[in-house]
mmCIF file of C-alpha atoms in Angstrom:
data_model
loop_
_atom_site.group_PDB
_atom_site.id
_atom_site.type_symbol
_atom_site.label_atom_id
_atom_site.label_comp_id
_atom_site.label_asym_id
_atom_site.label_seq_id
_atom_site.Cartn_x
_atom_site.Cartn_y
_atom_site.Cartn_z
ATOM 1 C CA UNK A 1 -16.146 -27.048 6.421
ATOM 2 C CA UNK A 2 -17.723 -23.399 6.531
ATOM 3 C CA UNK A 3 -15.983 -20.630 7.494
ATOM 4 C CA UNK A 4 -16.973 -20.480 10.803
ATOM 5 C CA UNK A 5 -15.521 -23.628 11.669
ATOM 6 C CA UNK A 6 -12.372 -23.325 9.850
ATOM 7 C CA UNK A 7 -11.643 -19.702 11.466
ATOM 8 C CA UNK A 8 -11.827 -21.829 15.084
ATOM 9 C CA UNK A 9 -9.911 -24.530 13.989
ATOM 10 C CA UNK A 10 -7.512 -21.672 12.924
ATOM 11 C CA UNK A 11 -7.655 -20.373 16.262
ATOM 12 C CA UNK A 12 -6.807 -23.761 17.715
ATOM 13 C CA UNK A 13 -4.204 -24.243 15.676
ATOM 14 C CA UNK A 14 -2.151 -21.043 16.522
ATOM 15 C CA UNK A 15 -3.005 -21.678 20.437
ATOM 16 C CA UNK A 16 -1.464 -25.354 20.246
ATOM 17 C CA UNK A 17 1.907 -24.481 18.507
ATOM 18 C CA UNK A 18 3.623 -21.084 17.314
ATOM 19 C CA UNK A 19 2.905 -20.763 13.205
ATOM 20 C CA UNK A 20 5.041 -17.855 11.718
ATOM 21 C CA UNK A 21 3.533 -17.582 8.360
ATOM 22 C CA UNK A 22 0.437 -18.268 6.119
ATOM 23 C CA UNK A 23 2.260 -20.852 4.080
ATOM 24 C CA UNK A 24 2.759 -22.962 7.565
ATOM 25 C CA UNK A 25 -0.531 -22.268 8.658
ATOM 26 C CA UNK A 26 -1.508 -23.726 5.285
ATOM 27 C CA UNK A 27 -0.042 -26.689 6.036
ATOM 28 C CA UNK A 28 -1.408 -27.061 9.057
ATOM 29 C CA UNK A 29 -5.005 -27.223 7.932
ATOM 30 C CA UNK A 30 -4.083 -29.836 4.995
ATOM 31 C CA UNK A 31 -2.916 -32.119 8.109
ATOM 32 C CA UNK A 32 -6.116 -31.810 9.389
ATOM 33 C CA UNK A 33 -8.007 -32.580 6.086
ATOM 34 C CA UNK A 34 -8.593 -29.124 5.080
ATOM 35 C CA UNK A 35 -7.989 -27.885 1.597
ATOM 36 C CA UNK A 36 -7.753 -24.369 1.805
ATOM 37 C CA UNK A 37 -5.023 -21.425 -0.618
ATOM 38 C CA UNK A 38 -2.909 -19.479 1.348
ATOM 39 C CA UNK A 39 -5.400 -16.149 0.290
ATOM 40 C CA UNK A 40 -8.018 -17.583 1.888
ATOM 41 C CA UNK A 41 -5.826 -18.107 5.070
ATOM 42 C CA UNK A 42 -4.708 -14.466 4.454
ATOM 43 C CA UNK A 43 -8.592 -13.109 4.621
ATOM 44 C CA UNK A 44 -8.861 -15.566 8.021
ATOM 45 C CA UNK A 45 -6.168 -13.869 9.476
ATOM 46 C CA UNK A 46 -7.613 -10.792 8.977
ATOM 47 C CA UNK A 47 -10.866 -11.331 9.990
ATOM 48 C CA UNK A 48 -9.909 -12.742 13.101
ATOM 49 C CA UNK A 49 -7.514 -10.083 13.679
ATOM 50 C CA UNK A 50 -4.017 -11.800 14.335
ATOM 51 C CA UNK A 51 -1.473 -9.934 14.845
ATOM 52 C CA UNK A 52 2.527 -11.512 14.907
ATOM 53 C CA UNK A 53 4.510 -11.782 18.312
ATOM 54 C CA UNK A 54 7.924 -11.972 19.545
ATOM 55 C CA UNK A 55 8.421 -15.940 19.752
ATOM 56 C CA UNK A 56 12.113 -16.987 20.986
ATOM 57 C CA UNK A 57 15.187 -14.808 19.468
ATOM 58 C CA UNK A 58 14.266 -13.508 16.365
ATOM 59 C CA UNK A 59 11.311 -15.750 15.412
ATOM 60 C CA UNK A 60 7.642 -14.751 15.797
ATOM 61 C CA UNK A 61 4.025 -16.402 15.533
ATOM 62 C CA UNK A 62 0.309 -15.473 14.896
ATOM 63 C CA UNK A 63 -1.379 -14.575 17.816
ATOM 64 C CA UNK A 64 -5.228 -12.898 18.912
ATOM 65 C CA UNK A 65 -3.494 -9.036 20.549
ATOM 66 C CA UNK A 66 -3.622 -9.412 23.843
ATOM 67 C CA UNK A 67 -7.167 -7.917 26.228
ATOM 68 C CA UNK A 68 -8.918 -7.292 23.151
ATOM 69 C CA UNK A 69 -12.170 -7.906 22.845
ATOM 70 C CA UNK A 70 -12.865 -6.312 19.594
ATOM 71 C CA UNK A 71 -10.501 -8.165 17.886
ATOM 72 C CA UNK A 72 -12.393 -10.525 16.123
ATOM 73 C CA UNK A 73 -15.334 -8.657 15.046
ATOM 74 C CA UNK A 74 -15.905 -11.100 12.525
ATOM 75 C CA UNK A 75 -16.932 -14.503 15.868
ATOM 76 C CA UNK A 76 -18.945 -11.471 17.978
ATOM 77 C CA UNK A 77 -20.940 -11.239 14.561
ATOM 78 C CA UNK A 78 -21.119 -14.661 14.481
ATOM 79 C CA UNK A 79 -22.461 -14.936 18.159
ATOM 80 C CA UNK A 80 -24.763 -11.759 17.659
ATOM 81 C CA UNK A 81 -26.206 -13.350 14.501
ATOM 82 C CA UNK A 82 -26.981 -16.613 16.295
ATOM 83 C CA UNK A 83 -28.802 -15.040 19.284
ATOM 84 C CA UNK A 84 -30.227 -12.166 17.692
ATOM 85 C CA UNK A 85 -31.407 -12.094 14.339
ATOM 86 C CA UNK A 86 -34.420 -13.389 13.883
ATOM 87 C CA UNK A 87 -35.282 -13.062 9.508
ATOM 88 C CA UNK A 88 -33.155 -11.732 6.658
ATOM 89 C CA UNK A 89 -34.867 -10.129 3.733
ATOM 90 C CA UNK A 90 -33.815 -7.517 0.828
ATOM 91 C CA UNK A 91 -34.561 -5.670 -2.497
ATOM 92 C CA UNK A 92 -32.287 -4.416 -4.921
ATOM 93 C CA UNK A 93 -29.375 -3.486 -3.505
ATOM 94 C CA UNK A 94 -30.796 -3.038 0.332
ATOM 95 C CA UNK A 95 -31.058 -5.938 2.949
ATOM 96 C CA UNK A 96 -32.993 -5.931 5.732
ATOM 97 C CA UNK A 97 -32.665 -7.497 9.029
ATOM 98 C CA UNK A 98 -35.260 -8.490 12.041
ATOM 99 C CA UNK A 99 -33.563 -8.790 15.327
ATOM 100 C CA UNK A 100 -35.094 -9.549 18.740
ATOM 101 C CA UNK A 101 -36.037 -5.735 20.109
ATOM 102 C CA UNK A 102 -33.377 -4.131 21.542
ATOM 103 C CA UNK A 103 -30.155 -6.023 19.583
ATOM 104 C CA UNK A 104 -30.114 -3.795 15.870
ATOM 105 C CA UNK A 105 -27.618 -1.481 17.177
ATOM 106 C CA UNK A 106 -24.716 -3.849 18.582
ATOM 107 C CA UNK A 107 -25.350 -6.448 15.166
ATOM 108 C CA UNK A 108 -25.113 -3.500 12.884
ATOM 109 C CA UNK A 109 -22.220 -2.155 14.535
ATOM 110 C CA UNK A 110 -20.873 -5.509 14.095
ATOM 111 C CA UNK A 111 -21.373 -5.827 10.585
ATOM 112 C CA UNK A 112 -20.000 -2.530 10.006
ATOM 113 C CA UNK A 113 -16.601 -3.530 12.328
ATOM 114 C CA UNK A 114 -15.887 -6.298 9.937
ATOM 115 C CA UNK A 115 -15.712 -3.902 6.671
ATOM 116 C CA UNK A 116 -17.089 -6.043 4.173
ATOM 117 C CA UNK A 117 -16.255 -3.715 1.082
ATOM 118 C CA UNK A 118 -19.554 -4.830 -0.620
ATOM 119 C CA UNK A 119 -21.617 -3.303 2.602
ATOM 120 C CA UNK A 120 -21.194 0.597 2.286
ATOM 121 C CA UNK A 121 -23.170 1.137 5.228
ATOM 122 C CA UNK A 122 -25.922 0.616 7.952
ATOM 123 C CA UNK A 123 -28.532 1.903 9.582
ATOM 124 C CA UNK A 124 -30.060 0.513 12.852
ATOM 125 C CA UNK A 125 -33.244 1.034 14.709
ATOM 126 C CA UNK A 126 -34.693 -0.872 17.710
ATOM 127 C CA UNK A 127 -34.743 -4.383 16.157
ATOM 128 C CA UNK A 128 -34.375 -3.672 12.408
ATOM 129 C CA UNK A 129 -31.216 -2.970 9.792
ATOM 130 C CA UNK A 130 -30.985 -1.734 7.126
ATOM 131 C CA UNK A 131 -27.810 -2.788 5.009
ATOM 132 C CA UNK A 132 -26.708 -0.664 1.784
ATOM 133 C CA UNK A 133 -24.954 -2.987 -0.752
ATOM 134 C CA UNK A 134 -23.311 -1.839 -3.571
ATOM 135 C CA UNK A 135 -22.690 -3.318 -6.275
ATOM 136 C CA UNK A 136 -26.128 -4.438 -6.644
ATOM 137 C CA UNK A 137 -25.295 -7.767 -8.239
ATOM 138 C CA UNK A 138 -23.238 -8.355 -4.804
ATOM 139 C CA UNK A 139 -26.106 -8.589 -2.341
ATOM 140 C CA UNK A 140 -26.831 -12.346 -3.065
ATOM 141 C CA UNK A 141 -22.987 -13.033 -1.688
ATOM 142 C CA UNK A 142 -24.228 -11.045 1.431
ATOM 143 C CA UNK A 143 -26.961 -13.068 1.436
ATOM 144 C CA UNK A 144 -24.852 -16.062 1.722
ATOM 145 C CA UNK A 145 -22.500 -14.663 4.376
ATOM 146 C CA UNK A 146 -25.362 -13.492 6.705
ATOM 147 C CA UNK A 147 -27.408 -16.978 6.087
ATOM 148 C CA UNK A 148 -24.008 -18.605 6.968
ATOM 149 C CA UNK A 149 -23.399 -16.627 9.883
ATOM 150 C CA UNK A 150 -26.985 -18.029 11.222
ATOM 151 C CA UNK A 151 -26.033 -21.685 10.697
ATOM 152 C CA UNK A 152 -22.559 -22.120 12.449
ATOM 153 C CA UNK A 153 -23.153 -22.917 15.773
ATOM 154 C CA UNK A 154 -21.364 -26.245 16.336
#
């Protein structure tokens, strides 16, 4: 299962019963057939944002914060990737992404929201990006991420 998918079944999880900590939300992906260490669960949870809440007296649960639309940059990259980018290229230690005219800004904003530490910035024309990766060595695990990001759509 890619990332994609587990981050929704994450989401499904939390919205069918209250889960308190990373541990139990651990747990509750093995039940489901999903192998997964509780530090990946820690970088789902904060890619998609959760935040705790009060749950009964004393007790709280993950939770998306309440009216935000932001708070998953990570799925609106996802979504932006999916209907907007149309080829991924680089050299060295700079990648550079087509996108259907008009879309650059909002994906590179994206990309920028979900402060991958690898991507040190972007730049953004009408329907072009350019991404600055450094270490150089780390641009073929960009690579992946952004090919990934293409290829979720269930």
């Amino acid at each position: 299962m890619d990332k994609g998918a587990r981050q929704r079944l994450i989401l499904g999880i939390i919205s069918e019963k209250p889960v308190a900590t990373q541990w139990q939300l651990t747990q509750e992906l093995k039940k489901r057939g999903l192998k997964v260490t509780q530090a990946t669960v820690s970088r789902d949870i904060k890619e998609l944002g959760l935040i705790k809440i009060p749950f009964g007296e004393n007790r709280y649960r993950y939770a998306l914060p309440p009216g935000d639309k932001r708070a998953n940059p990570y799925l609106r990259l996802e979504r932006l990737f999916q209907d907007s980018v149309l080829k991924i290229d680089f050299s060295e230690n700079l990648v550079v992404i087509k996108t259907l005219p008009g879309t650059a800004h909002a994906v590179a904003s994206c990309i920028d929201q979900v402060e991958w530490p690898e991507i040190i910035g972007t730049v953004a024309g009408d329907d072009t990006i350019l991404v600055i990766v450094k270490p150089k060595e780390a641009v073929h695990h960009i690579l992946e991420r952004f090919h990934a990001l293409l290829h979720t759509r269930g």
